Coordinates of C-alpha atoms in Angstrom, one line a residue:
Chain A
E1 CA 0.0 0.0 0.0
A2 CA 1.4 3.4 -1.0
G3 CA 1.8 5.9 1.8
V4 CA 0.8 9.5 2.1
A5 CA 2.7 11.5 -0.5
Q6 CA 3.8 15.0 0.1
S7 CA 5.7 17.5 -2.1
P8 CA 7.9 19.3 -2.1
R9 CA 10.2 17.9 0.5
Y10 CA 11.9 21.2 1.2
K11 CA 11.1 24.8 0.4
I12 CA 13.0 28.0 1.2
I13 CA 11.2 31.3 0.6
E14 CA 11.6 34.9 1.7
K15 CA 9.1 36.4 4.1
R16 CA 6.0 37.9 2.5
Q17 CA 6.3 35.4 -0.4
S18 CA 3.6 32.7 -0.9
V19 CA 4.1 28.9 -0.9
A20 CA 1.9 25.9 -1.5
F21 CA 2.2 22.3 -0.3
W22 CA 0.6 19.3 -1.8
C23 CA -0.7 16.1 -0.3
N24 CA -2.0 12.9 -1.7
P25 CA -3.5 10.6 0.9
I26 CA -3.7 6.9 1.0
S27 CA -6.3 5.7 -1.5
G28 CA -9.7 5.4 0.0
H29 CA -8.9 7.4 3.1
A30 CA -11.8 9.8 3.7
T31 CA -10.2 11.9 6.4
L32 CA -7.2 14.2 5.7
Y33 CA -5.3 16.3 8.2
W34 CA -2.6 19.0 8.0
Y35 CA -0.3 19.5 11.0
Q36 CA 2.4 22.1 11.6
Q37 CA 5.5 20.9 13.5
I38 CA 7.8 23.5 14.8
L39 CA 11.3 22.3 15.6
G40 CA 11.5 20.6 19.0
Q41 CA 7.7 20.4 19.3
G42 CA 5.0 17.9 18.6
P43 CA 2.7 18.3 15.6
K44 CA -0.2 20.8 16.0
L45 CA -3.3 20.3 14.0
L46 CA -4.1 23.0 11.4
I47 CA -7.1 21.7 9.6
Q48 CA -9.0 18.5 9.1
F49 CA -11.1 17.4 6.1
Q50 CA -13.7 14.7 5.9
N51 CA -14.0 13.9 2.2
N52 CA -14.0 17.5 0.7
G53 CA -15.6 19.2 3.7
V54 CA -13.8 21.0 6.5
V55 CA -14.4 19.4 9.9
D56 CA -12.1 21.5 12.0
D57 CA -10.0 24.6 11.1
S58 CA -10.1 26.3 14.4
Q59 CA -6.3 26.3 14.6
L60 CA -5.7 27.6 11.1
P61 CA -4.4 31.2 10.9
K62 CA -7.0 32.1 8.3
D63 CA -5.5 35.5 7.5
R64 CA -2.6 33.9 5.8
F65 CA -3.2 30.1 5.6
S66 CA -5.7 28.4 3.3
A67 CA -6.4 24.8 2.4
E68 CA -8.6 22.9 0.1
R69 CA -9.4 19.4 -0.8
L70 CA -11.1 19.4 -4.1
K71 CA -12.9 16.1 -5.1
G72 CA -12.1 14.7 -1.7
V73 CA -8.7 13.3 -2.6
D74 CA -5.6 15.5 -3.0
S75 CA -5.2 18.6 -0.8
T76 CA -3.1 21.8 -1.0
L77 CA -2.1 24.0 1.9
K78 CA -1.1 27.6 1.1
I79 CA 0.6 30.3 3.0
Q80 CA 0.3 33.9 1.8
P81 CA 2.2 36.0 2.9
A82 CA 4.7 33.9 4.8
K83 CA 6.2 35.0 8.1
L84 CA 9.4 33.9 9.8
E85 CA 7.5 32.0 12.4
D86 CA 5.9 29.9 9.7
S87 CA 9.2 28.0 9.4
A88 CA 8.3 24.4 10.3
V89 CA 7.6 21.0 8.9
Y90 CA 4.1 20.7 7.5
L91 CA 2.8 17.1 7.9
C92 CA -0.1 15.6 6.1
A93 CA -1.9 12.6 7.5
S94 CA -4.9 10.5 6.5
S95 CA -7.2 7.9 8.0
P96 CA -9.8 5.7 6.6
Q97 CA -12.5 7.1 8.8
G98 CA -13.0 10.0 11.1
R99 CA -11.9 8.5 14.3
S100 CA -8.2 7.9 14.8
Y101 CA -8.9 4.4 16.2
Y102 CA -8.8 3.3 12.7
G103 CA -5.2 4.5 12.2
Y104 CA -3.5 7.6 11.1
T105 CA -0.7 7.5 8.5
F106 CA 1.6 10.4 8.2
G107 CA 3.6 11.6 5.2
S108 CA 7.2 12.6 5.5
G109 CA 6.3 16.3 5.5
T110 CA 7.5 19.4 3.8
R111 CA 10.2 21.4 5.6
L112 CA 9.6 25.1 5.1
T113 CA 12.2 27.7 5.9
V114 CA 11.2 31.4 5.7
V115 CA 14.2 33.8 5.6
Chain B
G1 CA -5.3 24.7 29.1
E2 CA -5.4 21.0 29.1
S3 CA -2.5 19.4 27.3
V4 CA -0.4 16.3 26.8
G5 CA 3.2 16.6 28.1
L6 CA 6.3 14.6 28.7
H7 CA 8.4 14.3 31.8
L8 CA 11.8 14.2 30.2
P9 CA 13.0 15.9 27.0
T10 CA 15.9 13.5 26.5
L11 CA 16.8 10.0 27.5
S12 CA 20.1 8.2 27.0
V13 CA 20.3 4.4 27.4
Q14 CA 22.8 1.8 26.6
E15 CA 22.1 -0.8 23.9
G16 CA 20.4 -3.8 25.3
D17 CA 18.9 -2.0 28.3
N18 CA 15.2 -1.3 28.7
S19 CA 13.9 2.2 28.1
I20 CA 10.9 3.9 29.7
I21 CA 9.4 7.0 28.3
N22 CA 6.8 8.8 30.3
C23 CA 3.9 11.0 29.4
A24 CA 1.3 12.9 31.5
Y25 CA -2.1 14.0 30.3
S26 CA -4.6 16.3 31.8
N27 CA -7.8 15.7 29.9
S28 CA -9.7 13.1 31.8
A29 CA -12.1 12.8 28.8
S30 CA -9.4 11.4 26.6
D31 CA -10.2 7.8 25.6
Y32 CA -7.5 6.8 23.3
F33 CA -3.7 7.2 23.3
I34 CA -1.0 6.6 20.8
W35 CA 2.8 6.4 20.9
Y36 CA 4.6 7.6 17.8
K37 CA 8.3 7.3 16.8
Q38 CA 9.7 10.1 14.6
E39 CA 13.1 9.7 13.0
S40 CA 14.9 12.7 11.5
G41 CA 13.4 13.8 8.2
K42 CA 10.4 11.5 8.5
G43 CA 6.8 11.8 9.6
P44 CA 5.6 10.2 12.9
Q45 CA 5.3 6.4 12.8
F46 CA 2.7 4.5 14.7
I47 CA 4.2 2.3 17.5
I48 CA 1.3 1.2 19.7
D49 CA -2.0 2.4 21.0
I50 CA -4.2 1.9 24.0
R51 CA -7.8 2.6 24.8
S52 CA -8.9 4.0 28.1
N53 CA -10.6 0.8 29.2
M54 CA -7.3 -1.0 29.2
D55 CA -4.3 -0.7 31.6
K56 CA -1.6 -2.4 29.5
R57 CA -1.0 -3.4 26.0
Q58 CA 2.0 -5.2 24.6
G59 CA 3.5 -5.3 21.1
Q60 CA 6.7 -6.5 19.8
R61 CA 9.4 -5.3 22.3
V62 CA 7.1 -2.4 23.4
T63 CA 4.6 -2.1 26.2
V64 CA 2.3 0.8 26.9
L65 CA 1.0 1.3 30.4
L66 CA -2.0 3.6 31.2
N67 CA -2.7 4.8 34.7
K68 CA -5.9 6.7 34.6
T69 CA -5.9 7.5 38.3
V70 CA -2.8 9.7 37.9
K71 CA -3.3 10.4 34.2
H72 CA 0.0 8.9 33.2
L73 CA 1.1 7.0 30.2
S74 CA 4.4 5.2 29.6
L75 CA 6.1 3.4 26.8
Q76 CA 8.5 0.6 27.6
I77 CA 11.0 -0.6 25.0
A78 CA 12.7 -3.9 25.8
A79 CA 16.3 -4.5 24.8
T80 CA 16.7 -1.1 23.2
Q81 CA 18.6 -1.1 19.9
P82 CA 20.4 1.6 18.0
G83 CA 17.5 1.7 15.6
D84 CA 15.3 2.8 18.4
S85 CA 17.0 6.2 18.6
A86 CA 14.4 8.8 17.6
V87 CA 12.0 11.2 19.2
Y88 CA 9.0 9.6 20.8
F89 CA 5.6 11.4 21.1
C90 CA 2.5 10.4 23.0
A91 CA -0.8 11.7 21.6
E92 CA -4.2 11.7 23.0
N93 CA -7.5 11.4 21.1
L94 CA -9.9 14.2 21.6
D95 CA -13.5 13.9 20.4
G96 CA -12.5 10.9 18.2
Y97 CA -10.9 12.9 15.5
A98 CA -7.7 14.9 15.7
L99 CA -4.8 14.0 17.9
N100 CA -3.2 16.3 20.6
F101 CA 0.5 15.7 20.7
G102 CA 3.0 16.3 23.5
K103 CA 6.4 17.8 22.9
G104 CA 8.4 14.6 22.6
T105 CA 11.3 12.8 24.2
S106 CA 14.5 12.2 22.4
L107 CA 15.8 8.7 22.9
L108 CA 19.5 8.2 22.3
V109 CA 20.8 4.6 22.3
T110 CA 24.6 4.3 23.0
P111 CA 26.7 1.3 22.2

């Protein structure tokens, strides 16, 4: 079974620029999550999708972050404009159903550096 | 606010010894807990989970213990190997959906 695919693996941008990350979940997984992991900390949930609908985006800084999951499969996370504090690893995860009892699988993440 | 945390940020053990990584949680409503291993440059990898109606669960070389009375979770790794060197996170399940992660413990296995 293929895992959760993310791209790019690394990205360096200047502050105030925009950036987009892409995630392809495991086939058939209805739920998709984006997490932000700052160096030395645990992942923090940004947004959760169930199929193509948003379940929870309470922790997403909506003035600069946006995410979509068209057709309930792939997802993109965008930051515009980026700030220095956005430097982190952005992890995508998916699960077959809404409850994590049924298993989360994480991608390898995109490491963003804002300079 | 309520959160999941870890007692020790780093742990150094000798190869072959047993490792114990601890975690405290404060949300008494949490009903599911997971331990993850994260190696450098990779996403978190599932190790073992436990539901709140259990006290202990064993896997291959790993055991998770849950003490609901003091809201404490531990991960025991038997015969620790160099490949076990990584950052370990505990996470609690809130509302059956997203996970709340602690800050992590870095495990270093020395020869």
